[in-house]
Coordinates of C-alpha atoms in Angstrom, one line a residue:
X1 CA -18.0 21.8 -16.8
X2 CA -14.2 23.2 -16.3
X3 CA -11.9 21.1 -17.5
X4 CA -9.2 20.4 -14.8
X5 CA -5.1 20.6 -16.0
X6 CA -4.2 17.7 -13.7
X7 CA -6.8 15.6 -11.6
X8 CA -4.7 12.9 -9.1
X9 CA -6.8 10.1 -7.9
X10 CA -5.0 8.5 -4.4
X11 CA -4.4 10.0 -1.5
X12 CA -1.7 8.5 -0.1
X13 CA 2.1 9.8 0.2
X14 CA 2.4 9.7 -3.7
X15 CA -0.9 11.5 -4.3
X16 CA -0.4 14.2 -2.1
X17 CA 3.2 14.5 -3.4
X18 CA 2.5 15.4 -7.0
X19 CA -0.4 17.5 -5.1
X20 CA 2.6 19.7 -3.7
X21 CA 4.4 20.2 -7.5
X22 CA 1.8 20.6 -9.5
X23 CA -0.3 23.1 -7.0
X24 CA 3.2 25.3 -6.4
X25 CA 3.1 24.4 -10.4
X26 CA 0.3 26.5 -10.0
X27 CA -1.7 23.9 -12.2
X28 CA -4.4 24.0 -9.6
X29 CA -4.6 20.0 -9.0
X30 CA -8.3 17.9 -8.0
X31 CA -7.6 15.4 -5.5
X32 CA -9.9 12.8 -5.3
X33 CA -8.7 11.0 -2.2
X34 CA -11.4 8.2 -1.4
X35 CA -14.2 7.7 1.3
X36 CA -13.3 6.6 4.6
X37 CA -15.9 4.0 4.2
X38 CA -13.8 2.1 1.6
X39 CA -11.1 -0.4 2.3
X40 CA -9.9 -0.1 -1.3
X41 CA -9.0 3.4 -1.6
X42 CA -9.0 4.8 2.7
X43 CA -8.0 8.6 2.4
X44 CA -4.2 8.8 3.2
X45 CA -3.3 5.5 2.1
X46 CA -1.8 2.3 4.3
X47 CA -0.1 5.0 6.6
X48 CA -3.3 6.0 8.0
X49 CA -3.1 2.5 10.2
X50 CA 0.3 2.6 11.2
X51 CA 1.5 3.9 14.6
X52 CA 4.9 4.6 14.4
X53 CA 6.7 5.9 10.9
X54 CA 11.0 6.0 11.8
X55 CA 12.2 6.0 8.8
X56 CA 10.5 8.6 6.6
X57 CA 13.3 11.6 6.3
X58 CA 13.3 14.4 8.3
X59 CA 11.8 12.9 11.5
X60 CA 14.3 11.8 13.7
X61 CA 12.3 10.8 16.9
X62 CA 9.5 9.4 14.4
X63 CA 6.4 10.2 13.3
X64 CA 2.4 8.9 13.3
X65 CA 1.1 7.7 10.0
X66 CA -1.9 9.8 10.2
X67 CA 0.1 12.9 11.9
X68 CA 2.2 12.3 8.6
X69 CA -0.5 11.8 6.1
X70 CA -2.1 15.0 7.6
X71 CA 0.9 17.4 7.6
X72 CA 1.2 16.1 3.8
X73 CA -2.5 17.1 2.8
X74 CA -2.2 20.4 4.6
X75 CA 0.7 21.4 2.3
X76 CA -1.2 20.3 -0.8
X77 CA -3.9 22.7 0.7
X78 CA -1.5 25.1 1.8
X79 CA -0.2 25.3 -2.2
X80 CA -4.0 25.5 -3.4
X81 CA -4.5 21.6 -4.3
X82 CA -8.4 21.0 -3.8
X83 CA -9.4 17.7 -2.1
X84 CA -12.7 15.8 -2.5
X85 CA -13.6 13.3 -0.3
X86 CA -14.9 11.0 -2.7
X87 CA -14.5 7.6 -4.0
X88 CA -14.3 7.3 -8.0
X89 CA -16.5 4.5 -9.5
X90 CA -15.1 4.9 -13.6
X91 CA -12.8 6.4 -15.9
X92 CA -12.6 7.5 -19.2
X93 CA -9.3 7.6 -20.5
X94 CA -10.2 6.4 -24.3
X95 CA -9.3 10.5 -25.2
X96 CA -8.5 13.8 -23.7
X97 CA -10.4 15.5 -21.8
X98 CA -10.3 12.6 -19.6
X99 CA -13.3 11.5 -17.9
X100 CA -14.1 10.7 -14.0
X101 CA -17.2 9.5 -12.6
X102 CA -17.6 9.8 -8.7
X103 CA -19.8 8.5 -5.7
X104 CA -23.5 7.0 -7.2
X105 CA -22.7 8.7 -11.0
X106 CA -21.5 6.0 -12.5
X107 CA -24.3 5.6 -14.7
X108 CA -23.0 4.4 -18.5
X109 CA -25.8 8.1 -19.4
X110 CA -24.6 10.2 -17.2
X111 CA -21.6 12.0 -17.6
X112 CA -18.8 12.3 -16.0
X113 CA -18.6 14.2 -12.8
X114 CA -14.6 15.5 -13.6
X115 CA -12.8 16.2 -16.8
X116 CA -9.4 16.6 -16.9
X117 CA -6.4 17.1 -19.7
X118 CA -4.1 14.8 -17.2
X119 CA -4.3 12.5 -14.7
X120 CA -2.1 11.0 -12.3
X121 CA -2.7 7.7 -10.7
X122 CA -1.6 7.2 -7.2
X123 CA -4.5 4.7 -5.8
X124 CA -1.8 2.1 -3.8
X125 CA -2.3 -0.9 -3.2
X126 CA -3.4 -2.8 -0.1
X127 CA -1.4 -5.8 2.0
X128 CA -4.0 -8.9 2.1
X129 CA -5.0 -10.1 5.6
X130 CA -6.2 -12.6 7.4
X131 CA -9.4 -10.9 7.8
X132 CA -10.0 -12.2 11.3
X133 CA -11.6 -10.7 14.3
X134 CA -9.4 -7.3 15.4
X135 CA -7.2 -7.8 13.1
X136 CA -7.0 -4.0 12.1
X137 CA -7.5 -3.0 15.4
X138 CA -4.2 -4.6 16.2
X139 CA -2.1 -3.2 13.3
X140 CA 0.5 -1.0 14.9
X141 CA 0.4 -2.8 17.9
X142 CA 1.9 -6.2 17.3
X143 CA 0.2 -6.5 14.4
X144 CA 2.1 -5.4 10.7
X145 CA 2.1 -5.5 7.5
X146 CA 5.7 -4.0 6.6
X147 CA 9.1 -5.7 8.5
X148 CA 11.4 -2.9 6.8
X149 CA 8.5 -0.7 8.5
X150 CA 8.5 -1.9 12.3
X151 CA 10.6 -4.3 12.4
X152 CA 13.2 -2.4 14.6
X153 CA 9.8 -2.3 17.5
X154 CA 10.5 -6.3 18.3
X155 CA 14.2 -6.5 19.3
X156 CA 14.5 -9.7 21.4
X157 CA 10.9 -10.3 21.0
X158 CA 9.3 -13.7 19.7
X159 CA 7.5 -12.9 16.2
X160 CA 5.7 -15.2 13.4
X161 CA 5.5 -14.5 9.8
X162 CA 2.7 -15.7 8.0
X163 CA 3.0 -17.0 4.9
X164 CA 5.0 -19.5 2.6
X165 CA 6.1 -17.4 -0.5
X166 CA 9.7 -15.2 -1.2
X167 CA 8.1 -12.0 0.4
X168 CA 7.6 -14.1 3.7
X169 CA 11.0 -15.6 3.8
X170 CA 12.7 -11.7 3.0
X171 CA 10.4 -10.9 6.0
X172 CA 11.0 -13.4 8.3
X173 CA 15.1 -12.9 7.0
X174 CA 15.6 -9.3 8.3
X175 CA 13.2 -9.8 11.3
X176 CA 16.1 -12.0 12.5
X177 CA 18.5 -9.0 12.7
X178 CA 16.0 -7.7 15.7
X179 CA 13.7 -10.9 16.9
X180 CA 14.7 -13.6 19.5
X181 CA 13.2 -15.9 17.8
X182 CA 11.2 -15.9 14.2
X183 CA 8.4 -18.6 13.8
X184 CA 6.9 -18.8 10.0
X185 CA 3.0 -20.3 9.9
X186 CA 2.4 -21.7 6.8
X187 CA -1.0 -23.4 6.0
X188 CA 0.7 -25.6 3.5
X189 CA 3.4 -28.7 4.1
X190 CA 6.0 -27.1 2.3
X191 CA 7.0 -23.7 0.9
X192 CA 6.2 -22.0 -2.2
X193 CA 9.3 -19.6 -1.8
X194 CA 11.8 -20.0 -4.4
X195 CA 14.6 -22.6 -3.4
X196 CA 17.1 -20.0 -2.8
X197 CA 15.0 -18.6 -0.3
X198 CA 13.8 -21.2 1.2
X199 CA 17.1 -22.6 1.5
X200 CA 18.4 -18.9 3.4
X201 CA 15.3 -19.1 5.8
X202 CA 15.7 -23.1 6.6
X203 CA 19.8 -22.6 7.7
X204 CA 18.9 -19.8 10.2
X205 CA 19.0 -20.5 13.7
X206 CA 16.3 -18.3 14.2
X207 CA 14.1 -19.0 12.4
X208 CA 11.4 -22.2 13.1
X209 CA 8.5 -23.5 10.9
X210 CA 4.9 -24.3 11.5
X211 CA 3.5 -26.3 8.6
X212 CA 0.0 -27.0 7.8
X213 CA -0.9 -24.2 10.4
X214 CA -3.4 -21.6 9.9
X215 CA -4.2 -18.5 12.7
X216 CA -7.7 -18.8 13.9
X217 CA -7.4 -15.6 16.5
X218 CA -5.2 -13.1 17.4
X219 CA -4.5 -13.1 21.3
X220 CA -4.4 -9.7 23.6
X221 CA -6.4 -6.7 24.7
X222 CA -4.4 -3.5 24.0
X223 CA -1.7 -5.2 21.9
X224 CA -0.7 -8.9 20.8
X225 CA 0.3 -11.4 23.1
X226 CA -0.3 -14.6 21.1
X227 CA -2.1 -16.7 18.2
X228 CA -4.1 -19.1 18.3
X229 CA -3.1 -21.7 15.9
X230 CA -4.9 -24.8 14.1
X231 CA -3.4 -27.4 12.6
X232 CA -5.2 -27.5 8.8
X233 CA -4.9 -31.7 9.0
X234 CA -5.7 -33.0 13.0
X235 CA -7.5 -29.8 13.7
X236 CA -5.5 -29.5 17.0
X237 CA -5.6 -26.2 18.5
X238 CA -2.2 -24.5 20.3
X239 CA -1.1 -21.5 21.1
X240 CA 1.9 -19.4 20.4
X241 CA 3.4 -16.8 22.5
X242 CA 4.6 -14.3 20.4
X243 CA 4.2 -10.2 20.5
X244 CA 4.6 -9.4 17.0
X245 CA 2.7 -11.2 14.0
X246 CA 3.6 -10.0 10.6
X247 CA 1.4 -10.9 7.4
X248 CA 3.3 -11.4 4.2
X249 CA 0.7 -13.5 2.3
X250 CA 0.9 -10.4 -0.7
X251 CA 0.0 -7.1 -1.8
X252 CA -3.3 -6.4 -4.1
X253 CA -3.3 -3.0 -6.6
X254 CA -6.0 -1.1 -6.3
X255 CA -6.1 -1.0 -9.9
X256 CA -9.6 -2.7 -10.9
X257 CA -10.9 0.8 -12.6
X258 CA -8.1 0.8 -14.9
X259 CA -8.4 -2.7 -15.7
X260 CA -8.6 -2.5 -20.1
X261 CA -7.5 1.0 -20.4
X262 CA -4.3 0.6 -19.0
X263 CA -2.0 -1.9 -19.5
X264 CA -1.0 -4.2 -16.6
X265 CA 1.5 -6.6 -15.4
X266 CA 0.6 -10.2 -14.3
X267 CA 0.7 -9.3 -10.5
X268 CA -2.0 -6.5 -11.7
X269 CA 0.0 -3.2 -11.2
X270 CA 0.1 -0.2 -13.7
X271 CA 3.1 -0.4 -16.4
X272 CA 5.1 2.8 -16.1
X273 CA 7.9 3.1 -18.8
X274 CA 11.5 2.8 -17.9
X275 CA 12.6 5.7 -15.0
X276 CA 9.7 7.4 -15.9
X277 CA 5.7 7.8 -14.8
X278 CA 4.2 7.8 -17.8
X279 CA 1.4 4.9 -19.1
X280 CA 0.7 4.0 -22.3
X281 CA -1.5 6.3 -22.7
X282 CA -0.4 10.3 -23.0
X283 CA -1.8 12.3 -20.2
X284 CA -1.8 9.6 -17.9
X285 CA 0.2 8.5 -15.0
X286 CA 0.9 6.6 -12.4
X287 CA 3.0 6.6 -9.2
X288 CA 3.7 5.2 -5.7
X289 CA 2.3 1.5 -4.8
X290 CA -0.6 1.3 -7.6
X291 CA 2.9 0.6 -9.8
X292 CA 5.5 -0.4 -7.5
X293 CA 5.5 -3.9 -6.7
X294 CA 9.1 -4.1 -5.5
X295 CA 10.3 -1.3 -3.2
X296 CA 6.7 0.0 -1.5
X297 CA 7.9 2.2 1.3
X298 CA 6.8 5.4 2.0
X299 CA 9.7 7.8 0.6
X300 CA 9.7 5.9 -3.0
X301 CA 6.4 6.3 -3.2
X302 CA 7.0 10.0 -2.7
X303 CA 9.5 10.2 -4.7
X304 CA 7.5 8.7 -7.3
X305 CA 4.8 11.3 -7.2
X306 CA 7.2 13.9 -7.7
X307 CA 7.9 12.1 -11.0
X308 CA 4.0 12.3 -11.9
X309 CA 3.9 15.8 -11.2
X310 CA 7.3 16.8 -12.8
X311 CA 6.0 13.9 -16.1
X312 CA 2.5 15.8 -16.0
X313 CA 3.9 19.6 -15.7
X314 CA 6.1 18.8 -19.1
X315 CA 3.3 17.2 -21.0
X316 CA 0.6 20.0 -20.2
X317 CA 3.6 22.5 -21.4
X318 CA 3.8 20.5 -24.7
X319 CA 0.1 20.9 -25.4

């Protein structure tokens, strides 16, 4: 088996970054970008279902997620990165050369189906839904994920935020610089925001709450025109009219095959040392949203995977 310099597992804007740095590198990178089929690890990342991307450099009218994600992969290509559609099932990374399994060879006897002297983490993470009927149909229109993302789409428009927690009240918070009006839908009787930002979401005159309210359906045909609502202690039904609906109940890594070999925070996410991408362990990395649990846009996670590339260039050179 050849034993690859750097092998990058993700596929999203930081994967496909170090893809660039270390193929002009000429270090010949493996990309193993994940199976369509799988929500954990879709090919191209969370931009793959979002619609409109305006504030990603360089495009001034805006550009598609996927027209973005694509133009990204072809320079990877372009450079001579090699891409595998394939999902990985296990890692090895007790010892250099590291070990990847692939697809259905997982098996604790078989070996691995990649080697590799680095490799560079870049799986993401996801944004947890509601996981109701359409609901990823809708995303991009009405439906998001990301206020610093689309938030600028619902000027004078009524919007809920979902959710009860700090990331829900900085949502709900910026959304008033656009929205009409803000409603947050919380499924609890009171928030579990910190007081300071429950306290900046309560004195805004935008901004109204629905407790002990959960969404039973999204409302629409091509886009969103309303939810319907249920409150969690009469059972009453209502509707809300509102065009945009964004989901801040939290982000999940997609870090479960690292889980003992790399060491994690609380929230789950890979620990990077200080203004750098390396793990604990030498040869390894890790960049873009699989590590970032504060910034998660687009252009950090970029930036990020230029780290990787730039972090896994010097370390090959030191071998």
């Amino acid at each position: 088996m050849t034993i690859r310099d750097v092998t990058i597992i993700g596929s999203g804007p930081a994967g496909l970054t170090a893809a660039i740095y270390t193929a002009r590198a000429n270090l010949n990178p493996l990309v193993i970008e994940g199976e369509p089929s799988s929500t954990s690890d879709q090919p191209g990342g969370q931009l793959m279902l979002t619609t409109d991307v305006e504030n990603y450099p360089g495009f001034p009218s805006g550009i598609m997620g996927p027209e973005l994600m694509m133009g990204l992969r072809e320079q990877a290509t372009r450079f001579g990165a090699e891409i595998k559609t394939e999902k990985v099932t296990k890692v090895d990374l007790s010892k250099p050369p590291f070990g990847i399994w692939t697809g259905n060879n997982d098996d604790n006897n078989a070996g691995p189906t990649y080697q590799s002297k680095s490799v560079i983490v870049a799986t993401g993470a996801k944004s947890l839904l509601l996981n109701l009927d359409r609901e990823v149909e809708l995303i991009g229109h009405g439906v998001s994920t990301c206020a610093t993302c689309d938030g600028f789409f619902f000027r004078d428009a009524n919007i809920a935020v979902i959710g009860g927690g700090d990331s829900a009240m900085e949502e709900a918070l910026f959304l008033t610089r656009f929205a009409a009006s803000v409603t947050i839908i919380h499924r609890r009787d009171e928030l579990r925001a910190s007081k300071i930002m429950a306290a900046r979401a309560e004195a805004s005159d935008k901004i109204n709450f629905r407790f002990n309210t959960v969404v039973t359906e999204y409302l629409g045909d091509d886009a969103l025109s309303g939810l319907r609502l249920q409150d969690t202690q009469t059972g009453e039904e209502s509707i809300l009219d509102v065009t945009g609906c964004f989901v801040a109940i939290g982000h999940s890594p997609n870090t479960a095959l690292f889980e003992g070999q790399l060491p994690l925070k609380p929230n789950g996410y890979l620990i990077t040392n200080p203004d750098s991408s390396t793990t604990e362990v030498p040869g390894v990395f890790a960049c873009g949203d699989v590590q970032d649990d504060y910034y998660r846009q687009a252009v950090t996670a970029a930036g990020s995977g230029c780290m990787a590339a730039i972090d896994a260039e010097r370390y090959l050179e030191s071998l």
